Amino acid sequence: MVEALEAVAWEGLGESAKDVRRALNRLLERGPDSTENDCYPLFWALAGTPTGVSALATAALPFVVALATDPGTGARKTLVELLAALARRQGPVDPGWPEAWRRAHDTVQALLTDADPAVRREALPLAEGPGPLRERWRAEQDPAVRLTVLFSLGDHTAYAEVRAILAGLLRHTDPVLRVAAVHTLARTEPELAVRELDALVEALADPAPRSRWEAVWYVLDVDEPFSREDVAYWTAVLFEDTPAVETRFLTRLAAAADPTEDADLLRAVLDRSWRLLTRHRSVEAVLLPVAGRLMDHPDSTVRLRAVHLLAALGPRAVAYADRLAGLLDDTGDGGFLEGTVGEHALWALTRMDDPRALPGLVERLCARFREEGGRSYTSGDPRRPELVDVLGPMTDHVDELLPSIREELRRGLTDPDADSYLMADLLEVLRAWGPAALPALPEITGYLPDRFRWHDAVRTLATLGPAAVSAAPAVRGHLSQDPEEHNA
């Protein structure tokens, strides 16, 4: 194979040919020690463009196939994934590609029956039509591969035999297979999920397969298996076009979940409830009691989500204010979500204009700027609110809050390690308060010489009104230092 690699005229195959040749050689040299990382250059060079199959891919194909089918290659699974990506590419095709793929056909198809279950699973997109998939369904013994075969059959539900297989699984004794069948059929028949709603709740809450979901629920093009929490979340997504039905699913799943053993299901319920509420406030009356019931859950990841949802509802959740006040010192966190239970409870009380949120409020809000930063996966996850979103509306409590803000601003003027973004946020709060923030005039004016915050300071001064006229000389003096920059 090394000799065959040397015989290829790589020089005429583009800029990436050198990387492909080097990657193939490395895979050969490392053999059983080769890994997914060793395959990245091949993905970039052969499947990195939006469309089409290049002459470079044609030249590399025999080597990729040989390595993917060699039990002595450690990165076989990833190479099979590359073959599947090349097989389904659309667009311009190198003239030599069809013949190269034809020659590799039988070897590639043999991957469907490979001895390695992970390789068989990755090879499923290479199956040519429903026939080979039906055969795999009958022959496959590995539960994780078997479930992925089932999902692959979902691309062929126009065939009566495929539909018969899937429909027969709706009443299977295995709860995991029942849920998988609904997911598969719902692609082309969304109303089926609605009919099976109660059965889905029963299957997900069944304690028997509680630990088995993550061992078998693999989805193509996703490296890691889905946990039961993931499956519950994506099952709720099946109903997202009908908010009333999704609400019914979530409330029933929350009721069916074991109060202590099924924290994963309750997290999924709350995550979907939060997203549902951001789009359809009409469901809040139904979901509010669910969050209220879970705010004292022993698992902090559940508590945080429940409290965050109550905070988002604000005044409409005021019936839970006393219990929220009891959580102000709760340091439990939400895993990969920002903040602690106590911080979210604090925000909830501010949204309810509850005076119990006032003591130490500014200090607690500013403390997070002295941490490493946020932990949310994305900005779409539940997270701590921006400082101005908490303090900006609290105009009835300026007298209590302003001294602490002034102290933080003074610290920012003297401490070289102070967070500049925190100072910007505090100045934004004062802008929201307008003339009520006038006592902070000395601190605001103090930021005029700051090369990063002078613009924030000027904007804030403008909101204070005529009473801030004493700052005019300082503003004019600062603008005269570099008029071209400031005019810009």
Coordinates of C-alpha atoms in Angstrom, one line a residue:
M1 CA 0.0 0.0 0.0
V2 CA 2.9 2.3 0.7
E3 CA 4.2 1.7 -2.8
A4 CA 0.7 2.4 -4.3
L5 CA 0.6 5.7 -2.4
E6 CA 4.0 6.6 -3.9
A7 CA 2.8 5.7 -7.4
V8 CA 0.0 8.3 -7.4
A9 CA 0.6 11.6 -9.2
W10 CA -0.4 13.7 -6.2
E11 CA 1.3 16.8 -7.6
G12 CA -1.5 17.4 -10.1
L13 CA -4.4 17.0 -7.6
G14 CA -4.4 20.5 -6.0
E15 CA -3.1 22.2 -3.0
S16 CA -4.5 19.7 -0.5
A17 CA -3.0 16.7 -2.1
K18 CA 0.1 16.9 0.1
D19 CA -2.0 16.9 3.2
V20 CA -4.0 13.9 2.0
R21 CA -0.9 11.9 1.2
R22 CA 0.6 12.8 4.6
A23 CA -2.6 11.8 6.4
L24 CA -2.8 8.4 4.6
N25 CA 0.8 7.7 5.3
R26 CA 0.3 8.5 9.0
L27 CA -2.7 6.2 9.2
L28 CA -0.7 3.4 7.7
E29 CA 2.2 4.0 10.1
R30 CA 0.1 4.2 13.2
G31 CA -2.1 1.3 12.4
P32 CA -4.0 0.2 15.5
D33 CA -3.0 3.4 17.3
S34 CA -4.5 5.7 14.7
T35 CA -7.4 7.9 15.9
E36 CA -10.1 10.2 14.7
N37 CA -7.7 13.1 14.9
D38 CA -5.5 11.5 12.2
C39 CA -8.5 11.6 9.8
Y40 CA -9.3 15.3 10.1
P41 CA -7.0 16.3 7.2
L42 CA -8.9 13.8 5.0
F43 CA -12.3 15.3 5.9
W44 CA -11.1 18.8 5.3
A45 CA -9.5 18.0 1.9
L46 CA -12.0 15.5 0.6
A47 CA -15.4 16.6 2.1
G48 CA -14.7 20.1 3.3
T49 CA -16.1 21.9 0.3
P50 CA -19.9 22.5 0.2
T51 CA -20.5 20.3 -2.8
G52 CA -19.0 18.0 -5.3
V53 CA -16.4 15.2 -5.4
S54 CA -12.9 16.1 -6.6
A55 CA -10.2 14.3 -8.5
L56 CA -8.3 14.2 -5.2
A57 CA -11.2 12.2 -3.6
T58 CA -11.1 9.8 -6.6
A59 CA -7.4 9.2 -6.1
A60 CA -7.7 8.8 -2.3
L61 CA -10.7 6.5 -2.4
P62 CA -8.9 3.1 -2.8
F63 CA -6.7 3.9 0.2
V64 CA -9.5 5.1 2.4
V65 CA -11.5 2.0 1.6
A66 CA -8.5 -0.3 2.3
L67 CA -7.8 1.4 5.6
A68 CA -11.5 1.4 6.6
T69 CA -11.8 -2.4 6.0
D70 CA -8.5 -3.3 7.7
P71 CA -9.1 -4.6 11.3
G72 CA -5.6 -3.3 12.0
T73 CA -6.6 0.3 11.6
G74 CA -7.6 2.0 14.8
A75 CA -9.6 4.8 13.1
R76 CA -11.8 2.5 11.1
K77 CA -15.1 4.0 12.4
T78 CA -14.1 7.5 11.4
L79 CA -12.9 6.4 8.0
V80 CA -16.3 4.7 7.4
E81 CA -17.9 8.0 8.4
L82 CA -15.8 9.7 5.7
L83 CA -16.9 7.1 3.1
A84 CA -20.5 7.8 4.0
A85 CA -20.0 11.5 3.6
L86 CA -18.4 11.1 0.2
A87 CA -21.2 8.7 -1.0
R88 CA -24.0 11.2 -0.3
R89 CA -22.3 14.3 -1.7
Q90 CA -24.1 16.3 -4.3
G91 CA -22.8 18.5 -7.1
P92 CA -20.0 18.2 -9.7
V93 CA -18.4 14.9 -9.7
D94 CA -14.9 14.1 -11.0
P95 CA -15.2 11.9 -14.2
G96 CA -13.2 9.1 -12.6
W97 CA -15.3 8.9 -9.4
P98 CA -18.1 6.6 -10.7
E99 CA -15.7 3.9 -11.8
A100 CA -13.6 4.2 -8.7
W101 CA -16.8 3.8 -6.5
R102 CA -18.0 0.9 -8.6
R103 CA -14.7 -0.9 -8.1
A104 CA -15.0 -0.3 -4.3
H105 CA -18.7 -1.3 -4.2
D106 CA -18.5 -4.8 -2.9
T107 CA -15.9 -4.0 -0.3
V108 CA -17.8 -1.0 0.9
Q109 CA -21.1 -2.9 1.2
A110 CA -19.3 -5.6 3.2
L111 CA -18.9 -3.0 6.0
L112 CA -22.6 -3.5 6.8
T113 CA -21.8 -6.9 8.1
D114 CA -18.4 -6.1 9.7
A115 CA -17.4 -7.8 12.9
D116 CA -17.1 -4.4 14.7
P117 CA -20.6 -3.1 15.8
A118 CA -19.4 0.6 15.7
V119 CA -18.3 0.1 12.1
R120 CA -21.6 -1.5 11.2
R121 CA -23.4 1.4 12.7
E122 CA -21.4 4.0 10.8
A123 CA -21.8 2.0 7.5
L124 CA -25.6 2.2 7.5
P125 CA -25.8 5.3 5.3
L126 CA -23.9 3.2 2.7
A127 CA -26.8 0.8 2.4
E128 CA -28.4 0.9 -1.0
G129 CA -32.1 1.3 -0.4
P130 CA -34.5 -0.4 2.0
G131 CA -33.6 -4.0 1.1
P132 CA -30.2 -4.2 2.8
L133 CA -31.6 -2.3 5.8
R134 CA -34.4 -4.8 6.2
E135 CA -31.9 -7.5 6.0
R136 CA -29.8 -5.8 8.7
W137 CA -32.8 -5.4 10.9
R138 CA -33.5 -9.2 10.7
A139 CA -29.9 -10.2 11.3
E140 CA -28.5 -7.5 13.7
Q141 CA -28.1 -8.6 17.3
D142 CA -26.3 -5.7 18.8
P143 CA -29.0 -3.4 20.4
A144 CA -27.1 -0.2 19.7
V145 CA -26.7 -1.0 16.0
R146 CA -30.2 -2.4 15.8
L147 CA -31.7 0.9 17.0
T148 CA -29.7 2.9 14.4
V149 CA -30.9 0.5 11.7
L150 CA -34.4 1.3 12.8
F151 CA -33.8 5.1 12.5
S152 CA -32.3 4.4 9.0
L153 CA -35.4 2.6 7.9
G154 CA -37.3 5.8 8.6
D155 CA -36.0 7.1 5.3
H156 CA -37.9 4.4 3.5
T157 CA -41.4 4.5 5.1
A158 CA -43.0 4.7 1.6
Y159 CA -42.4 0.9 1.4
A160 CA -45.2 -1.2 3.0
E161 CA -42.8 -3.7 4.5
V162 CA -40.8 -1.0 6.2
R163 CA -44.0 0.6 7.6
A164 CA -45.1 -2.8 8.8
I165 CA -41.8 -3.3 10.7
L166 CA -42.1 0.1 12.4
A167 CA -45.8 -0.1 13.2
G168 CA -45.3 -3.5 14.8
L169 CA -42.8 -2.0 17.2
L170 CA -45.3 0.5 18.6
R171 CA -46.5 -2.2 20.9
H172 CA -43.1 -3.9 21.5
T173 CA -42.3 -5.1 25.0
D174 CA -39.1 -3.0 25.0
P175 CA -40.0 0.6 25.9
V176 CA -36.9 1.9 24.1
L177 CA -37.9 0.4 20.8
R178 CA -41.4 1.8 21.2
V179 CA -40.2 5.3 21.6
A180 CA -37.7 4.8 18.8
A181 CA -40.5 3.6 16.5
V182 CA -42.6 6.7 17.3
H183 CA -39.6 9.0 16.5
T184 CA -39.0 7.2 13.2
L185 CA -42.6 7.2 12.0
A186 CA -43.2 10.8 13.2
R187 CA -40.9 12.1 10.5
T188 CA -43.6 11.5 7.9
E189 CA -46.6 11.2 10.1
P190 CA -46.4 13.9 12.9
E191 CA -49.9 13.2 14.1
L192 CA -48.8 9.7 15.2
A193 CA -46.8 11.1 18.0
V194 CA -49.9 12.8 19.3
R195 CA -51.8 9.5 19.3
E196 CA -48.9 7.8 21.1
L197 CA -48.4 10.6 23.7
D198 CA -49.5 8.5 26.7
A199 CA -47.5 5.6 25.5
L200 CA -44.4 7.8 25.2
V201 CA -44.8 9.1 28.7
E202 CA -45.2 5.6 30.1
A203 CA -42.1 4.3 28.2
L204 CA -39.8 7.2 29.2
A205 CA -40.8 6.9 32.9
D206 CA -40.5 3.2 33.0
P207 CA -37.8 2.4 35.6
A208 CA -36.7 -0.9 34.0
P209 CA -34.7 0.5 31.1
R210 CA -33.6 3.7 33.0
S211 CA -29.9 3.0 32.6
R212 CA -30.1 1.4 29.2
W213 CA -31.0 4.4 27.0
E214 CA -27.5 5.8 26.8
A215 CA -26.1 2.4 25.9
V216 CA -28.3 2.0 22.7
W217 CA -29.7 5.3 21.5
Y218 CA -27.2 6.3 18.7
V219 CA -28.2 8.7 16.0
L220 CA -26.2 8.9 12.8
D221 CA -23.8 11.8 12.5
V222 CA -23.8 12.2 16.3
D223 CA -20.8 10.8 18.0
E224 CA -22.1 10.3 21.4
P225 CA -25.2 8.3 22.4
F226 CA -28.3 10.0 23.6
S227 CA -29.2 9.8 27.3
R228 CA -32.7 9.3 28.5
E229 CA -32.8 13.1 29.2
D230 CA -31.8 13.8 25.6
V231 CA -34.5 11.4 24.3
A232 CA -37.2 13.0 26.5
Y233 CA -36.2 16.4 25.3
W234 CA -36.3 15.5 21.7
T235 CA -39.6 13.6 22.2
A236 CA -41.1 16.9 23.4
V237 CA -39.8 18.6 20.3
L238 CA -42.1 16.2 18.3
F239 CA -45.0 18.4 19.6
E240 CA -43.5 21.8 19.2
D241 CA -45.9 22.9 16.5
T242 CA -48.8 22.3 18.8
P243 CA -48.1 24.1 22.1
A244 CA -51.1 22.7 23.9
V245 CA -50.0 19.2 23.1
E246 CA -46.4 19.8 24.1
T247 CA -47.7 21.2 27.4
R248 CA -49.8 18.2 28.0
F249 CA -46.8 15.9 27.3
L250 CA -44.5 17.9 29.7
T251 CA -47.0 18.0 32.5
R252 CA -47.8 14.3 32.2
L253 CA -44.1 13.4 32.1
A254 CA -43.4 15.5 35.2
A255 CA -46.2 13.7 37.0
A256 CA -45.0 10.3 35.9
A257 CA -41.4 10.8 36.8
D258 CA -40.1 9.4 40.1
P259 CA -39.6 12.5 42.4
T260 CA -36.0 11.5 43.3
E261 CA -34.8 8.9 40.8
D262 CA -35.8 10.7 37.6
A263 CA -34.0 14.1 37.8
D264 CA -33.0 13.6 34.2
L265 CA -36.6 13.5 33.0
L266 CA -37.4 16.6 35.2
R267 CA -34.5 18.5 33.7
A268 CA -35.8 17.7 30.2
V269 CA -39.3 18.8 31.2
L270 CA -38.0 22.1 32.6
D271 CA -35.7 22.8 29.7
R272 CA -38.6 22.3 27.2
S273 CA -41.0 24.3 29.4
W274 CA -38.6 27.3 29.5
R275 CA -38.3 27.3 25.7
L276 CA -42.1 26.8 25.3
L277 CA -42.7 29.8 27.6
T278 CA -40.3 32.0 25.6
R279 CA -42.6 31.5 22.5
H280 CA -46.1 30.9 24.0
R281 CA -46.9 32.7 27.2
S282 CA -50.4 31.3 27.0
V283 CA -49.1 28.0 28.6
E284 CA -47.7 29.7 31.7
A285 CA -50.7 28.9 33.9
V286 CA -50.2 25.2 33.3
L287 CA -46.4 25.1 33.6
L288 CA -46.1 27.4 36.6
P289 CA -47.2 24.8 39.1
V290 CA -44.8 22.3 37.6
A291 CA -41.9 24.7 38.3
G292 CA -43.3 25.5 41.7
R293 CA -43.4 21.9 42.6
L294 CA -39.8 21.3 41.6
M295 CA -38.1 24.4 43.1
D296 CA -37.3 22.3 46.3
H297 CA -36.1 19.2 44.4
P298 CA -33.1 17.5 46.0
D299 CA -31.1 17.8 42.8
S300 CA -29.7 21.3 42.3
T301 CA -29.8 21.0 38.5
V302 CA -33.5 20.6 38.7
R303 CA -33.9 23.3 41.4
L304 CA -32.0 25.9 39.3
R305 CA -34.1 25.3 36.2
A306 CA -37.3 25.5 38.2
V307 CA -36.3 28.7 39.9
H308 CA -35.1 30.3 36.7
L309 CA -38.4 29.6 35.1
L310 CA -40.2 31.2 38.0
A311 CA -37.9 34.2 37.7
A312 CA -38.7 34.5 34.0
L313 CA -42.4 34.6 34.9
G314 CA -41.7 37.3 37.5
P315 CA -44.9 38.9 39.0
R316 CA -47.0 36.0 37.8
A317 CA -45.0 33.7 40.1
V318 CA -45.4 35.9 43.2
A319 CA -47.2 33.1 45.1
Y320 CA -43.8 31.4 45.4
A321 CA -41.9 34.4 46.8
D322 CA -41.6 33.1 50.3
R323 CA -40.1 29.8 49.1
L324 CA -37.8 31.7 46.8
A325 CA -36.6 33.8 49.7
G326 CA -35.7 30.6 51.4
L327 CA -33.3 29.7 48.6
L328 CA -31.3 32.9 48.5
D329 CA -28.3 31.2 50.1
D330 CA -28.6 28.0 48.0
T331 CA -25.2 27.5 46.4
G332 CA -26.3 24.5 44.3
D333 CA -25.6 24.9 40.6
G334 CA -27.0 23.8 37.3
G335 CA -24.1 21.9 35.9
F336 CA -23.3 23.7 32.7
L337 CA -25.8 26.5 33.3
E338 CA -24.7 29.9 34.7
G339 CA -25.2 30.8 38.3
T340 CA -26.4 29.2 41.5
V341 CA -29.9 28.5 42.7
G342 CA -29.6 31.4 45.1
E343 CA -28.6 33.8 42.3
H344 CA -31.6 32.9 40.2
A345 CA -33.9 33.1 43.3
L346 CA -32.5 36.6 43.9
W347 CA -33.4 37.6 40.3
A348 CA -36.9 36.1 40.8
L349 CA -37.5 38.3 43.8
T350 CA -36.3 41.4 42.0
R351 CA -38.8 40.7 39.2
M352 CA -41.5 40.5 41.9
D353 CA -40.3 43.8 43.5
D354 CA -39.8 41.9 46.7
P355 CA -37.8 43.9 49.3
R356 CA -36.0 40.8 50.5
A357 CA -33.9 41.0 47.3
L358 CA -32.4 44.3 48.2
P359 CA -29.8 43.6 50.9
G360 CA -26.5 43.0 49.2
L361 CA -28.1 42.9 45.8
V362 CA -25.5 45.0 43.9
E363 CA -22.6 43.2 45.6
R364 CA -24.0 39.8 44.7
L365 CA -24.6 40.9 41.1
C366 CA -21.1 42.3 40.7
A367 CA -19.4 39.2 42.3
R368 CA -19.8 37.2 39.1
F369 CA -17.5 39.5 37.2
R370 CA -14.7 38.3 39.5
E371 CA -15.3 34.7 38.4
E372 CA -14.0 32.9 35.4
G373 CA -17.0 33.6 33.3
G374 CA -20.2 31.9 32.1
R375 CA -20.8 28.2 31.8
S376 CA -23.8 28.0 29.5
Y377 CA -23.4 26.1 26.4
T378 CA -25.1 28.8 24.3
S379 CA -26.8 32.1 24.8
G380 CA -30.1 30.2 24.3
D381 CA -29.7 28.3 27.6
P382 CA -31.1 29.5 30.8
R383 CA -28.5 31.9 32.3
R384 CA -28.1 34.7 34.7
P385 CA -29.6 37.9 33.4
E386 CA -27.6 40.9 32.4
L387 CA -27.0 43.3 35.3
V388 CA -29.0 46.1 33.7
D389 CA -31.9 43.8 33.2
V390 CA -32.1 43.2 37.0
L391 CA -31.3 46.7 38.3
G392 CA -32.7 48.9 35.4
P393 CA -36.3 48.4 36.3
M394 CA -35.8 48.9 40.0
T395 CA -36.3 52.7 39.9
D396 CA -38.4 52.6 43.1
H397 CA -35.3 51.5 45.1
V398 CA -32.6 53.9 43.8
D399 CA -32.0 55.3 47.2
E400 CA -31.1 51.8 48.6
L401 CA -29.1 50.6 45.6
L402 CA -27.2 53.7 44.4
P403 CA -24.6 53.8 47.2
S404 CA -23.4 50.3 46.4
I405 CA -23.2 51.2 42.7
R406 CA -21.2 54.3 43.4
E407 CA -18.8 52.3 45.5
E408 CA -18.3 49.8 42.7
L409 CA -17.7 52.6 40.2
R410 CA -15.1 54.2 42.6
R411 CA -13.4 50.8 42.9
G412 CA -13.2 50.7 39.1
L413 CA -11.4 54.0 39.0
T414 CA -8.7 53.0 41.4
D415 CA -8.3 49.2 40.9
P416 CA -6.3 48.3 37.8
D417 CA -7.8 44.8 37.9
A418 CA -11.4 46.0 37.9
D419 CA -13.6 44.5 35.2
S420 CA -14.1 47.2 32.5
Y421 CA -17.3 45.4 31.3
L422 CA -18.8 45.6 34.8
M423 CA -18.2 49.4 34.8
A424 CA -19.9 49.6 31.5
D425 CA -22.9 47.7 32.8
L426 CA -23.2 49.9 35.9
L427 CA -23.1 53.0 33.8
E428 CA -25.9 51.5 31.7
V429 CA -27.9 51.0 34.9
L430 CA -27.5 54.6 35.7
R431 CA -28.6 55.6 32.2
A432 CA -31.8 53.5 32.8
W433 CA -32.4 55.4 36.0
G434 CA -31.9 58.8 34.4
P435 CA -32.1 61.9 36.7
A436 CA -32.6 59.7 39.7
A437 CA -28.9 58.7 39.4
L438 CA -27.7 62.3 39.7
P439 CA -25.9 61.7 43.1
A440 CA -23.4 59.5 41.1
L441 CA -22.3 62.5 39.0
P442 CA -18.8 62.5 40.5
E443 CA -18.2 58.8 39.7
I444 CA -19.7 59.1 36.2
T445 CA -17.5 62.1 35.4
G446 CA -14.5 60.2 36.7
Y447 CA -14.8 57.9 33.7
L448 CA -14.3 60.6 31.1
P449 CA -10.5 60.1 31.0
D450 CA -11.0 56.3 30.6
R451 CA -10.1 55.4 27.0
F452 CA -12.6 52.5 27.0
R453 CA -15.5 53.9 29.1
W454 CA -15.5 57.6 28.2
H455 CA -18.3 57.1 25.7
D456 CA -20.4 55.3 28.2
A457 CA -19.8 58.1 30.7
V458 CA -20.9 60.8 28.2
R459 CA -24.0 58.9 27.3
T460 CA -24.9 58.5 31.0
L461 CA -24.3 62.2 31.7
A462 CA -26.7 63.0 28.9
T463 CA -29.5 61.2 30.7
L464 CA -29.1 63.1 34.0
G465 CA -30.7 66.2 32.6
P466 CA -29.9 69.9 33.2
A467 CA -28.9 69.2 36.8
A468 CA -25.7 67.7 35.6
V469 CA -24.5 70.9 34.0
S470 CA -21.6 71.1 36.4
A471 CA -20.0 68.3 34.4
A472 CA -20.0 70.3 31.2
P473 CA -16.4 71.7 31.6
A474 CA -15.0 68.2 32.1
V475 CA -16.8 66.9 29.0
R476 CA -15.6 69.8 26.9
G477 CA -12.1 69.4 28.3
H478 CA -12.0 65.8 27.4
L479 CA -13.4 66.2 23.9
S480 CA -10.8 68.8 23.1
Q481 CA -8.0 66.3 23.8
D482 CA -8.7 64.3 20.6
P483 CA -11.6 65.8 18.7
E484 CA -11.2 63.6 15.6
E485 CA -11.6 60.4 17.6
H486 CA -14.6 61.7 19.6
N487 CA -16.3 63.2 16.5
A488 CA -16.0 59.8 14.9

